[in-house]
Amino acid sequence: GDINALGNLFSQLALNLLNNLLLMIGVLVMLWWVDPRIGLVITLVAAGGLLVVERLRRAAVPHWEQLRQADAELYGFLEERLHGTEDLRANGAVAYAMGRLLEQLQRTYAAFLRVRFYTAGGLMVPLFVFGVAYAAVFLLGDWLQRTQGLTIGTLYLVVHYLGLLSGPLWQIVNEIQDLQSAGASVARVRALLRIESKIRDRNYETRDQET
């Protein structure tokens, strides 16, 4: 699971994230070109939304690590017990094995719920961002129309460009959520590589001393 997540990160995720960021920047540039004041407001709202998503990503990585660990322990437990079903029946340990399985499932489900909490929080960010952005555009547009002579056509163009932001922003949120899983995979692989064997090869050490 960890290796597959990292493979997706290096093959697709980084490229998709870059493409959506460039598209989002292009739309923001057009909004600045239409009206700098509206462009500034939308840029600040979008940047704030991305900042919140990034904070959620960092907070979610440890919980993704716990979920990956719980999954690994669960499947390892199942593999061992399935290979030893005859011994479990012969020793009357079926009830004990089922109790241990229930404990493993509870730990895995608890870790899954914590991960889903951060995932749901990330999915709420685009809704909040566009709610604030549309409200700001209509309020600022109404004021500019009454005081600065902003035309209805220009306001419609701004709303249209704002709608174009929805696709890239949703895609960026999805990619950042994939980064949560990939970040947990990187941490687990690093932890695995830091493990040092306590078994020493005496023949190898002897050859080192001789050289």
PDB file of C-alpha atoms in Angstrom:
ATOM      1  CA  GLY A   1       0.000   0.000   0.000  1.00  0.00           C
ATOM      2  CA  ASP A   2       2.778   2.445   0.879  1.00  0.00           C
ATOM      3  CA  ILE A   3       4.730   1.730  -2.312  1.00  0.00           C
ATOM      4  CA  ASN A   4       1.596   2.052  -4.471  1.00  0.00           C
ATOM      5  CA  ALA A   5       0.771   5.423  -2.901  1.00  0.00           C
ATOM      6  CA  LEU A   6       4.304   6.663  -3.595  1.00  0.00           C
ATOM      7  CA  GLY A   7       4.114   5.379  -7.167  1.00  0.00           C
ATOM      8  CA  ASN A   8       0.948   7.409  -7.723  1.00  0.00           C
ATOM      9  CA  LEU A   9       2.663  10.451  -6.191  1.00  0.00           C
ATOM     10  CA  PHE A  10       5.612  10.375  -8.580  1.00  0.00           C
ATOM     11  CA  SER A  11       3.676   9.335 -11.701  1.00  0.00           C
ATOM     12  CA  GLN A  12       0.457  11.378 -11.643  1.00  0.00           C
ATOM     13  CA  LEU A  13      -0.179  13.414  -8.523  1.00  0.00           C
ATOM     14  CA  ALA A  14       2.617  15.975  -8.871  1.00  0.00           C
ATOM     15  CA  LEU A  15       1.819  16.644 -12.542  1.00  0.00           C
ATOM     16  CA  ASN A  16      -1.928  16.988 -11.914  1.00  0.00           C
ATOM     17  CA  LEU A  17      -1.317  19.323  -8.988  1.00  0.00           C
ATOM     18  CA  LEU A  18       0.968  21.530 -11.089  1.00  0.00           C
ATOM     19  CA  ASN A  19      -1.526  21.672 -13.967  1.00  0.00           C
ATOM     20  CA  ASN A  20      -4.403  22.699 -11.702  1.00  0.00           C
ATOM     21  CA  LEU A  21      -2.289  25.307  -9.922  1.00  0.00           C
ATOM     22  CA  LEU A  22      -1.317  26.853 -13.261  1.00  0.00           C
ATOM     23  CA  LEU A  23      -4.953  26.890 -14.400  1.00  0.00           C
ATOM     24  CA  MET A  24      -6.018  28.475 -11.124  1.00  0.00           C
ATOM     25  CA  ILE A  25      -3.312  31.141 -11.416  1.00  0.00           C
ATOM     26  CA  GLY A  26      -4.407  31.867 -14.984  1.00  0.00           C
ATOM     27  CA  VAL A  27      -8.008  32.449 -13.904  1.00  0.00           C
ATOM     28  CA  LEU A  28      -6.863  34.722 -11.071  1.00  0.00           C
ATOM     29  CA  VAL A  29      -4.756  36.739 -13.522  1.00  0.00           C
ATOM     30  CA  MET A  30      -7.837  37.251 -15.692  1.00  0.00           C
ATOM     31  CA  LEU A  31      -9.803  38.425 -12.663  1.00  0.00           C
ATOM     32  CA  TRP A  32      -7.035  40.928 -11.869  1.00  0.00           C
ATOM     33  CA  TRP A  33      -7.167  42.105 -15.480  1.00  0.00           C
ATOM     34  CA  VAL A  34     -10.955  42.633 -15.329  1.00  0.00           C
ATOM     35  CA  ASP A  35     -10.800  44.532 -12.024  1.00  0.00           C
ATOM     36  CA  PRO A  36      -7.794  44.569  -9.634  1.00  0.00           C
ATOM     37  CA  ARG A  37      -9.970  45.059  -6.563  1.00  0.00           C
ATOM     38  CA  ILE A  38     -12.111  42.021  -7.307  1.00  0.00           C
ATOM     39  CA  GLY A  39      -8.994  40.068  -8.292  1.00  0.00           C
ATOM     40  CA  LEU A  40      -7.363  40.912  -4.964  1.00  0.00           C
ATOM     41  CA  VAL A  41     -10.388  39.776  -2.957  1.00  0.00           C
ATOM     42  CA  ILE A  42     -10.706  36.473  -4.832  1.00  0.00           C
ATOM     43  CA  THR A  43      -6.951  35.851  -4.590  1.00  0.00           C
ATOM     44  CA  LEU A  44      -6.993  36.353  -0.828  1.00  0.00           C
ATOM     45  CA  VAL A  45     -10.002  34.060  -0.411  1.00  0.00           C
ATOM     46  CA  ALA A  46      -8.462  31.337  -2.609  1.00  0.00           C
ATOM     47  CA  ALA A  47      -5.078  31.601  -0.874  1.00  0.00           C
ATOM     48  CA  GLY A  48      -6.779  31.351   2.513  1.00  0.00           C
ATOM     49  CA  GLY A  49      -8.637  28.231   1.402  1.00  0.00           C
ATOM     50  CA  LEU A  50      -5.450  26.571   0.150  1.00  0.00           C
ATOM     51  CA  LEU A  51      -3.698  27.461   3.404  1.00  0.00           C
ATOM     52  CA  VAL A  52      -6.457  25.787   5.423  1.00  0.00           C
ATOM     53  CA  VAL A  53      -6.270  22.681   3.221  1.00  0.00           C
ATOM     54  CA  GLU A  54      -2.488  22.515   3.705  1.00  0.00           C
ATOM     55  CA  ARG A  55      -2.874  22.801   7.487  1.00  0.00           C
ATOM     56  CA  LEU A  56      -5.418  19.978   7.406  1.00  0.00           C
ATOM     57  CA  ARG A  57      -3.024  17.889   5.311  1.00  0.00           C
ATOM     58  CA  ARG A  58      -0.208  18.261   7.825  1.00  0.00           C
ATOM     59  CA  ALA A  59      -2.516  17.446  10.718  1.00  0.00           C
ATOM     60  CA  ALA A  60      -3.890  14.374   8.910  1.00  0.00           C
ATOM     61  CA  VAL A  61      -0.547  12.710   8.065  1.00  0.00           C
ATOM     62  CA  PRO A  62      -0.021  11.113  11.529  1.00  0.00           C
ATOM     63  CA  HIS A  63      -3.549   9.702  11.425  1.00  0.00           C
ATOM     64  CA  TRP A  64      -2.883   8.244   7.967  1.00  0.00           C
ATOM     65  CA  GLU A  65       0.222   6.591   9.426  1.00  0.00           C
ATOM     66  CA  GLN A  66      -1.890   5.066  12.196  1.00  0.00           C
ATOM     67  CA  LEU A  67      -4.428   3.815   9.655  1.00  0.00           C
ATOM     68  CA  ARG A  68      -1.729   2.220   7.497  1.00  0.00           C
ATOM     69  CA  GLN A  69      -0.221   0.588  10.581  1.00  0.00           C
ATOM     70  CA  ALA A  70      -3.614  -0.682  11.719  1.00  0.00           C
ATOM     71  CA  ASP A  71      -4.325  -2.093   8.242  1.00  0.00           C
ATOM     72  CA  ALA A  72      -0.964  -3.873   8.159  1.00  0.00           C
ATOM     73  CA  GLU A  73      -1.539  -5.377  11.603  1.00  0.00           C
ATOM     74  CA  LEU A  74      -5.064  -6.468  10.666  1.00  0.00           C
ATOM     75  CA  TYR A  75      -4.024  -8.255   7.480  1.00  0.00           C
ATOM     76  CA  GLY A  76      -1.023  -9.791   9.208  1.00  0.00           C
ATOM     77  CA  PHE A  77      -3.305 -11.093  11.960  1.00  0.00           C
ATOM     78  CA  LEU A  78      -5.749 -12.526   9.419  1.00  0.00           C
ATOM     79  CA  GLU A  79      -2.985 -14.256   7.480  1.00  0.00           C
ATOM     80  CA  GLU A  80      -1.559 -15.901  10.591  1.00  0.00           C
ATOM     81  CA  ARG A  81      -4.932 -17.074  11.865  1.00  0.00           C
ATOM     82  CA  LEU A  82      -6.091 -18.385   8.479  1.00  0.00           C
ATOM     83  CA  HIS A  83      -2.946 -20.480   8.198  1.00  0.00           C
ATOM     84  CA  GLY A  84      -3.505 -21.836  11.696  1.00  0.00           C
ATOM     85  CA  THR A  85      -7.241 -22.602  11.619  1.00  0.00           C
ATOM     86  CA  GLU A  86      -6.719 -26.293  12.359  1.00  0.00           C
ATOM     87  CA  ASP A  87      -4.561 -25.529  15.399  1.00  0.00           C
ATOM     88  CA  LEU A  88      -7.104 -22.995  16.656  1.00  0.00           C
ATOM     89  CA  ARG A  89      -9.907 -25.547  16.483  1.00  0.00           C
ATOM     90  CA  ALA A  90      -7.793 -28.290  18.033  1.00  0.00           C
ATOM     91  CA  ASN A  91      -6.808 -26.111  21.003  1.00  0.00           C
ATOM     92  CA  GLY A  92     -10.245 -24.531  21.474  1.00  0.00           C
ATOM     93  CA  ALA A  93      -8.900 -21.040  20.770  1.00  0.00           C
ATOM     94  CA  VAL A  94     -11.489 -19.980  18.200  1.00  0.00           C
ATOM     95  CA  ALA A  95     -13.278 -17.637  20.619  1.00  0.00           C
ATOM     96  CA  TYR A  96      -9.956 -16.076  21.636  1.00  0.00           C
ATOM     97  CA  ALA A  97      -8.990 -15.527  17.987  1.00  0.00           C
ATOM     98  CA  MET A  98     -12.359 -13.927  17.249  1.00  0.00           C
ATOM     99  CA  GLY A  99     -11.927 -11.619  20.232  1.00  0.00           C
ATOM    100  CA  ARG A 100      -8.502 -10.547  18.988  1.00  0.00           C
ATOM    101  CA  LEU A 101      -9.958  -9.997  15.530  1.00  0.00           C
ATOM    102  CA  LEU A 102     -12.637  -7.747  17.008  1.00  0.00           C
ATOM    103  CA  GLU A 103      -9.951  -5.695  18.768  1.00  0.00           C
ATOM    104  CA  GLN A 104      -8.004  -5.317  15.533  1.00  0.00           C
ATOM    105  CA  LEU A 105     -11.137  -4.259  13.654  1.00  0.00           C
ATOM    106  CA  GLN A 106     -11.984  -1.690  16.334  1.00  0.00           C
ATOM    107  CA  ARG A 107      -8.503  -0.138  16.137  1.00  0.00           C
ATOM    108  CA  THR A 108      -8.642  -0.034  12.356  1.00  0.00           C
ATOM    109  CA  TYR A 109     -12.121   1.503  12.334  1.00  0.00           C
ATOM    110  CA  ALA A 110     -11.132   4.137  14.909  1.00  0.00           C
ATOM    111  CA  ALA A 111      -8.120   5.119  12.792  1.00  0.00           C
ATOM    112  CA  PHE A 112     -10.337   5.205   9.698  1.00  0.00           C
ATOM    113  CA  LEU A 113     -12.818   7.560  11.387  1.00  0.00           C
ATOM    114  CA  ARG A 114     -10.034   9.966  12.360  1.00  0.00           C
ATOM    115  CA  VAL A 115      -8.793  10.034   8.769  1.00  0.00           C
ATOM    116  CA  ARG A 116     -12.336  10.581   7.436  1.00  0.00           C
ATOM    117  CA  PHE A 117     -12.742  13.547   9.783  1.00  0.00           C
ATOM    118  CA  TYR A 118      -9.844  15.377   8.146  1.00  0.00           C
ATOM    119  CA  THR A 119     -10.966  14.276   4.682  1.00  0.00           C
ATOM    120  CA  ALA A 120     -14.438  15.708   5.287  1.00  0.00           C
ATOM    121  CA  GLY A 121     -12.877  18.919   6.584  1.00  0.00           C
ATOM    122  CA  GLY A 122     -10.850  19.252   3.395  1.00  0.00           C
ATOM    123  CA  LEU A 123     -13.946  18.736   1.249  1.00  0.00           C
ATOM    124  CA  MET A 124     -15.773  21.494   3.124  1.00  0.00           C
ATOM    125  CA  VAL A 125     -13.083  24.057   2.301  1.00  0.00           C
ATOM    126  CA  PRO A 126     -14.040  24.607  -1.392  1.00  0.00           C
ATOM    127  CA  LEU A 127     -17.689  25.054  -0.401  1.00  0.00           C
ATOM    128  CA  PHE A 128     -16.716  27.683   2.154  1.00  0.00           C
ATOM    129  CA  VAL A 129     -14.281  29.380  -0.241  1.00  0.00           C
ATOM    130  CA  PHE A 130     -16.831  29.722  -3.025  1.00  0.00           C
ATOM    131  CA  GLY A 131     -19.546  30.837  -0.631  1.00  0.00           C
ATOM    132  CA  VAL A 132     -17.314  33.653   0.610  1.00  0.00           C
ATOM    133  CA  ALA A 133     -16.029  34.434  -2.898  1.00  0.00           C
ATOM    134  CA  TYR A 134     -19.481  34.729  -4.470  1.00  0.00           C
ATOM    135  CA  ALA A 135     -20.730  36.849  -1.571  1.00  0.00           C
ATOM    136  CA  ALA A 136     -17.702  39.137  -1.879  1.00  0.00           C
ATOM    137  CA  VAL A 137     -18.102  39.443  -5.662  1.00  0.00           C
ATOM    138  CA  PHE A 138     -21.771  40.373  -5.469  1.00  0.00           C
ATOM    139  CA  LEU A 139     -21.293  42.833  -2.612  1.00  0.00           C
ATOM    140  CA  LEU A 140     -18.219  44.445  -4.137  1.00  0.00           C
ATOM    141  CA  GLY A 141     -19.755  44.347  -7.606  1.00  0.00           C
ATOM    142  CA  ASP A 142     -22.885  46.112  -6.384  1.00  0.00           C
ATOM    143  CA  TRP A 143     -20.774  48.819  -4.749  1.00  0.00           C
ATOM    144  CA  LEU A 144     -18.592  49.251  -7.849  1.00  0.00           C
ATOM    145  CA  GLN A 145     -21.657  49.401 -10.077  1.00  0.00           C
ATOM    146  CA  ARG A 146     -23.199  52.187  -8.020  1.00  0.00           C
ATOM    147  CA  THR A 147     -20.026  54.186  -7.388  1.00  0.00           C
ATOM    148  CA  GLN A 148     -17.514  53.311 -10.121  1.00  0.00           C
ATOM    149  CA  GLY A 149     -19.787  52.535 -13.048  1.00  0.00           C
ATOM    150  CA  LEU A 150     -19.048  48.807 -13.254  1.00  0.00           C
ATOM    151  CA  THR A 151     -21.181  47.313 -16.015  1.00  0.00           C
ATOM    152  CA  ILE A 152     -23.423  44.266 -15.734  1.00  0.00           C
ATOM    153  CA  GLY A 153     -21.383  42.597 -18.486  1.00  0.00           C
ATOM    154  CA  THR A 154     -18.165  42.993 -16.510  1.00  0.00           C
ATOM    155  CA  LEU A 155     -19.805  41.612 -13.378  1.00  0.00           C
ATOM    156  CA  TYR A 156     -21.110  38.647 -15.365  1.00  0.00           C
ATOM    157  CA  LEU A 157     -17.584  38.053 -16.698  1.00  0.00           C
ATOM    158  CA  VAL A 158     -16.214  38.074 -13.136  1.00  0.00           C
ATOM    159  CA  VAL A 159     -18.840  35.553 -11.999  1.00  0.00           C
ATOM    160  CA  HIS A 160     -18.018  33.385 -15.016  1.00  0.00           C
ATOM    161  CA  TYR A 161     -14.291  33.402 -14.209  1.00  0.00           C
ATOM    162  CA  LEU A 162     -15.078  32.651 -10.588  1.00  0.00           C
ATOM    163  CA  GLY A 163     -17.014  29.588 -11.714  1.00  0.00           C
ATOM    164  CA  LEU A 164     -13.972  28.463 -13.706  1.00  0.00           C
ATOM    165  CA  LEU A 165     -12.010  28.340 -10.447  1.00  0.00           C
ATOM    166  CA  SER A 166     -14.202  25.559  -9.072  1.00  0.00           C
ATOM    167  CA  GLY A 167     -12.676  22.797 -11.203  1.00  0.00           C
ATOM    168  CA  PRO A 168      -9.012  23.475 -10.374  1.00  0.00           C
ATOM    169  CA  LEU A 169      -9.745  24.129  -6.699  1.00  0.00           C
ATOM    170  CA  TRP A 170     -11.654  20.854  -6.267  1.00  0.00           C
ATOM    171  CA  GLN A 171      -8.891  18.979  -8.086  1.00  0.00           C
ATOM    172  CA  ILE A 172      -6.225  20.602  -5.907  1.00  0.00           C
ATOM    173  CA  VAL A 173      -8.122  19.592  -2.773  1.00  0.00           C
ATOM    174  CA  ASN A 174      -8.330  16.007  -4.037  1.00  0.00           C
ATOM    175  CA  GLU A 175      -4.629  15.956  -4.893  1.00  0.00           C
ATOM    176  CA  ILE A 176      -3.691  17.362  -1.489  1.00  0.00           C
ATOM    177  CA  GLN A 177      -5.739  14.619   0.156  1.00  0.00           C
ATOM    178  CA  ASP A 178      -3.713  12.113  -1.866  1.00  0.00           C
ATOM    179  CA  LEU A 179      -0.618  13.861  -0.530  1.00  0.00           C
ATOM    180  CA  GLN A 180      -1.803  13.020   2.982  1.00  0.00           C
ATOM    181  CA  SER A 181      -1.669   9.327   2.164  1.00  0.00           C
ATOM    182  CA  ALA A 182       1.628   9.700   0.313  1.00  0.00           C
ATOM    183  CA  GLY A 183       3.150  11.617   3.225  1.00  0.00           C
ATOM    184  CA  ALA A 184       2.199   8.819   5.590  1.00  0.00           C
ATOM    185  CA  SER A 185       3.744   6.294   3.185  1.00  0.00           C
ATOM    186  CA  VAL A 186       7.005   8.265   3.071  1.00  0.00           C
ATOM    187  CA  ALA A 187       7.139   8.393   6.872  1.00  0.00           C
ATOM    188  CA  ARG A 188       6.523   4.639   7.149  1.00  0.00           C
ATOM    189  CA  VAL A 189       9.162   3.798   4.534  1.00  0.00           C
ATOM    190  CA  ARG A 190      11.682   6.044   6.311  1.00  0.00           C
ATOM    191  CA  ALA A 191      10.913   4.349   9.615  1.00  0.00           C
ATOM    192  CA  LEU A 192      11.422   0.964   7.951  1.00  0.00           C
ATOM    193  CA  LEU A 193      14.782   2.009   6.518  1.00  0.00           C
ATOM    194  CA  ARG A 194      15.949   3.235   9.933  1.00  0.00           C
ATOM    195  CA  ILE A 195      15.476  -0.219  11.457  1.00  0.00           C
ATOM    196  CA  GLU A 196      18.856  -1.818  12.095  1.00  0.00           C
ATOM    197  CA  SER A 197      19.294  -5.545  12.423  1.00  0.00           C
ATOM    198  CA  LYS A 198      20.506  -6.695  15.836  1.00  0.00           C
ATOM    199  CA  ILE A 199      21.942  -9.850  14.288  1.00  0.00           C
ATOM    200  CA  ARG A 200      25.597  -9.382  13.426  1.00  0.00           C
ATOM    201  CA  ASP A 201      27.425 -11.412  10.801  1.00  0.00           C
ATOM    202  CA  ARG A 202      30.564 -12.522  12.642  1.00  0.00           C
ATOM    203  CA  ASN A 203      32.264 -13.669   9.450  1.00  0.00           C
ATOM    204  CA  TYR A 204      31.654 -10.245   7.897  1.00  0.00           C
ATOM    205  CA  GLU A 205      33.023  -8.469  10.993  1.00  0.00           C
ATOM    206  CA  THR A 206      36.084 -10.721  10.986  1.00  0.00           C
ATOM    207  CA  ARG A 207      36.806  -9.879   7.343  1.00  0.00           C
ATOM    208  CA  ASP A 208      36.465  -6.160   8.155  1.00  0.00           C
ATOM    209  CA  GLN A 209      38.994  -6.483  10.965  1.00  0.00           C
ATOM    210  CA  GLU A 210      41.422  -8.359   8.740  1.00  0.00           C
ATOM    211  CA  THR A 211      41.241  -5.691   6.069  1.00  0.00           C
TER     212      THR A 211
END
